[in-house]
């Protein structure tokens, strides 16, 4: 059921945030799931990998533009790591996103990721799938006073 699936997805996203930051991010989990649910289905999604009845990995996508889609996260629980599940699910997500619409894909010409370069296991997955390091992200903050003056 949709309610059961939402519970599983919430659990997996929570585990992903625990793995990334090391502490609960409940408000962020709820915020992300809420924002994702507002997007059209072709602009967001998640691939789930099971071995039998057991969840072993997921890859999410979202942040669509006309030609680009972002891989929003790849996660494999600690007890399932080292078996290729993360790479497999990420490969499926990339294949779907790059497959032309007329062949039942999303027809994007480019995929992007934002990843912690210190996490060598996930960086290895992305590199084996053909991603390459393009740039470092820089944050720009708008001063509230400057924002008020512009508005």
CSV table of C-alpha atoms in Angstrom, one decimal:
chain,number,residue,atom,x,y,z
A,1,UNK,CA,0.0,0.0,0.0
A,2,UNK,CA,1.0,3.6,-0.4
A,3,UNK,CA,1.1,4.2,3.3
A,4,UNK,CA,3.4,1.1,3.9
A,5,UNK,CA,5.7,2.3,1.1
A,6,UNK,CA,5.8,5.8,2.6
A,7,UNK,CA,6.9,4.3,5.9
A,8,UNK,CA,9.7,2.3,4.3
A,9,UNK,CA,10.9,5.3,2.3
A,10,UNK,CA,10.8,7.5,5.4
A,11,UNK,CA,12.9,4.8,7.2
A,12,UNK,CA,15.5,4.6,4.4
A,13,UNK,CA,15.8,8.3,4.0
A,14,UNK,CA,16.3,8.6,7.8
A,15,UNK,CA,19.0,5.9,7.7
A,16,UNK,CA,20.7,7.8,4.8
A,17,UNK,CA,20.8,11.1,6.8
A,18,UNK,CA,22.1,9.2,9.9
A,19,UNK,CA,24.9,7.8,7.7
A,20,UNK,CA,25.7,11.1,6.2
A,21,UNK,CA,25.6,13.4,9.3
A,22,UNK,CA,25.7,10.9,12.2
A,23,UNK,CA,22.7,12.2,14.0
A,24,UNK,CA,18.9,12.3,13.4
A,25,UNK,CA,17.6,14.9,10.8
A,26,UNK,CA,13.9,14.2,11.3
A,27,UNK,CA,12.7,17.7,10.2
A,28,UNK,CA,15.0,17.5,7.2
A,29,UNK,CA,13.6,14.1,6.3
A,30,UNK,CA,10.0,15.3,6.5
A,31,UNK,CA,10.9,18.5,4.6
A,32,UNK,CA,12.6,16.6,1.8
A,33,UNK,CA,9.8,14.1,1.4
A,34,UNK,CA,7.2,16.9,1.5
A,35,UNK,CA,9.0,18.9,-1.2
A,36,UNK,CA,9.6,15.8,-3.4
A,37,UNK,CA,5.9,14.9,-3.2
A,38,UNK,CA,5.0,18.3,-4.7
A,39,UNK,CA,7.1,17.8,-7.8
A,40,UNK,CA,5.6,16.1,-10.9
A,41,UNK,CA,6.4,12.4,-11.1
A,42,UNK,CA,8.8,12.9,-14.0
A,43,UNK,CA,10.9,15.4,-11.9
A,44,UNK,CA,11.6,13.1,-8.9
A,45,UNK,CA,11.7,9.5,-8.0
A,46,UNK,CA,13.5,6.6,-6.3
A,47,UNK,CA,14.8,3.2,-7.3
A,48,UNK,CA,14.7,0.6,-4.6
A,49,UNK,CA,16.7,-2.7,-4.7
A,50,UNK,CA,15.5,-5.7,-2.8
A,51,UNK,CA,17.1,-9.1,-2.4
A,52,UNK,CA,14.1,-11.3,-1.8
A,53,UNK,CA,12.0,-9.4,0.7
A,54,UNK,CA,15.0,-7.5,2.1
A,55,UNK,CA,15.8,-3.9,1.1
A,56,UNK,CA,19.4,-3.6,0.1
A,57,UNK,CA,19.9,-0.2,-1.6
A,58,UNK,CA,18.2,2.8,-3.1
A,59,UNK,CA,19.0,5.7,-5.5
A,60,UNK,CA,16.9,8.8,-5.6
A,61,UNK,CA,16.7,11.5,-8.3
A,62,UNK,CA,15.2,14.9,-8.6
A,63,UNK,CA,16.0,18.6,-9.4
A,64,UNK,CA,15.1,18.3,-13.0
A,65,UNK,CA,15.8,21.0,-15.6
A,66,UNK,CA,15.1,20.7,-19.3
A,67,UNK,CA,18.1,18.4,-20.0
A,68,UNK,CA,19.6,17.6,-16.6
A,69,UNK,CA,18.6,15.4,-13.6
A,70,UNK,CA,20.4,15.2,-10.3
A,71,UNK,CA,21.1,11.9,-8.5
A,72,UNK,CA,19.9,12.9,-5.0
A,73,UNK,CA,21.3,10.1,-3.0
A,74,UNK,CA,22.5,6.5,-3.1
A,75,UNK,CA,22.3,4.5,0.1
A,76,UNK,CA,23.0,1.0,1.1
A,77,UNK,CA,22.6,-0.1,4.8
A,78,UNK,CA,25.9,-0.9,6.5
A,79,UNK,CA,25.2,-4.6,6.7
A,80,UNK,CA,24.6,-4.8,2.9
A,81,UNK,CA,27.6,-2.8,1.8
A,82,UNK,CA,30.5,-4.2,-0.3
A,83,UNK,CA,28.4,-6.4,-2.5
A,84,UNK,CA,27.8,-4.0,-5.4
A,85,UNK,CA,24.2,-3.1,-4.6
A,86,UNK,CA,24.8,0.7,-4.5
A,87,UNK,CA,26.5,0.6,-7.9
A,88,UNK,CA,23.8,-1.6,-9.4
A,89,UNK,CA,20.9,0.6,-8.2
A,90,UNK,CA,22.7,3.8,-9.3
A,91,UNK,CA,23.4,2.2,-12.7
A,92,UNK,CA,19.7,1.5,-13.1
A,93,UNK,CA,18.7,5.0,-12.1
A,94,UNK,CA,21.2,6.5,-14.6
A,95,UNK,CA,20.1,4.2,-17.4
A,96,UNK,CA,16.4,5.2,-16.8
A,97,UNK,CA,17.2,8.9,-16.6
A,98,UNK,CA,19.3,8.9,-19.8
A,99,UNK,CA,17.0,6.6,-21.8
A,100,UNK,CA,14.9,8.6,-24.4
A,101,UNK,CA,11.3,9.2,-23.5
A,102,UNK,CA,10.0,7.2,-26.5
A,103,UNK,CA,11.8,4.2,-25.0
A,104,UNK,CA,10.2,4.7,-21.6
A,105,UNK,CA,13.0,6.7,-20.0
A,106,UNK,CA,13.1,10.4,-18.9
A,107,UNK,CA,15.4,11.5,-21.8
A,108,UNK,CA,17.9,13.6,-19.9
A,109,UNK,CA,21.1,14.4,-21.7
A,110,UNK,CA,23.1,15.0,-18.5
A,111,UNK,CA,23.2,13.7,-14.9
A,112,UNK,CA,24.8,15.5,-12.0
A,113,UNK,CA,25.6,14.5,-8.4
A,114,UNK,CA,26.6,16.3,-5.3
A,115,UNK,CA,28.7,14.0,-3.1
A,116,UNK,CA,31.0,14.1,-0.2
A,117,UNK,CA,34.4,13.4,-1.7
A,118,UNK,CA,35.7,12.0,1.5
A,119,UNK,CA,33.2,9.1,1.2
A,120,UNK,CA,35.5,7.0,-1.0
A,121,UNK,CA,33.1,4.1,-1.5
A,122,UNK,CA,30.3,6.2,-3.0
A,123,UNK,CA,32.9,8.3,-5.0
A,124,UNK,CA,34.2,5.0,-6.4
A,125,UNK,CA,30.7,4.0,-7.5
A,126,UNK,CA,30.2,7.3,-9.3
A,127,UNK,CA,33.6,7.1,-11.0
A,128,UNK,CA,33.0,3.6,-12.2
A,129,UNK,CA,29.7,4.7,-13.7
A,130,UNK,CA,31.5,7.4,-15.7
A,131,UNK,CA,30.9,10.5,-13.6
A,132,UNK,CA,33.8,12.9,-13.3
A,133,UNK,CA,34.7,15.7,-10.9
A,134,UNK,CA,33.8,19.0,-12.5
A,135,UNK,CA,33.9,21.6,-9.8
A,136,UNK,CA,33.7,22.3,-6.1
A,137,UNK,CA,30.4,23.8,-4.9
A,138,UNK,CA,30.6,27.2,-3.4
A,139,UNK,CA,27.9,28.7,-1.2
A,140,UNK,CA,26.8,32.2,-1.6
A,141,UNK,CA,24.6,33.8,1.1
A,142,UNK,CA,22.4,36.8,0.5
A,143,UNK,CA,22.5,39.4,3.3
A,144,UNK,CA,19.0,39.9,4.6
A,145,UNK,CA,19.4,43.7,4.2
A,146,UNK,CA,20.5,43.3,0.6
A,147,UNK,CA,17.7,40.9,-0.1
A,148,UNK,CA,15.1,43.4,1.3
A,149,UNK,CA,16.6,46.2,-0.8
A,150,UNK,CA,16.3,44.0,-4.0
A,151,UNK,CA,12.7,43.0,-3.2
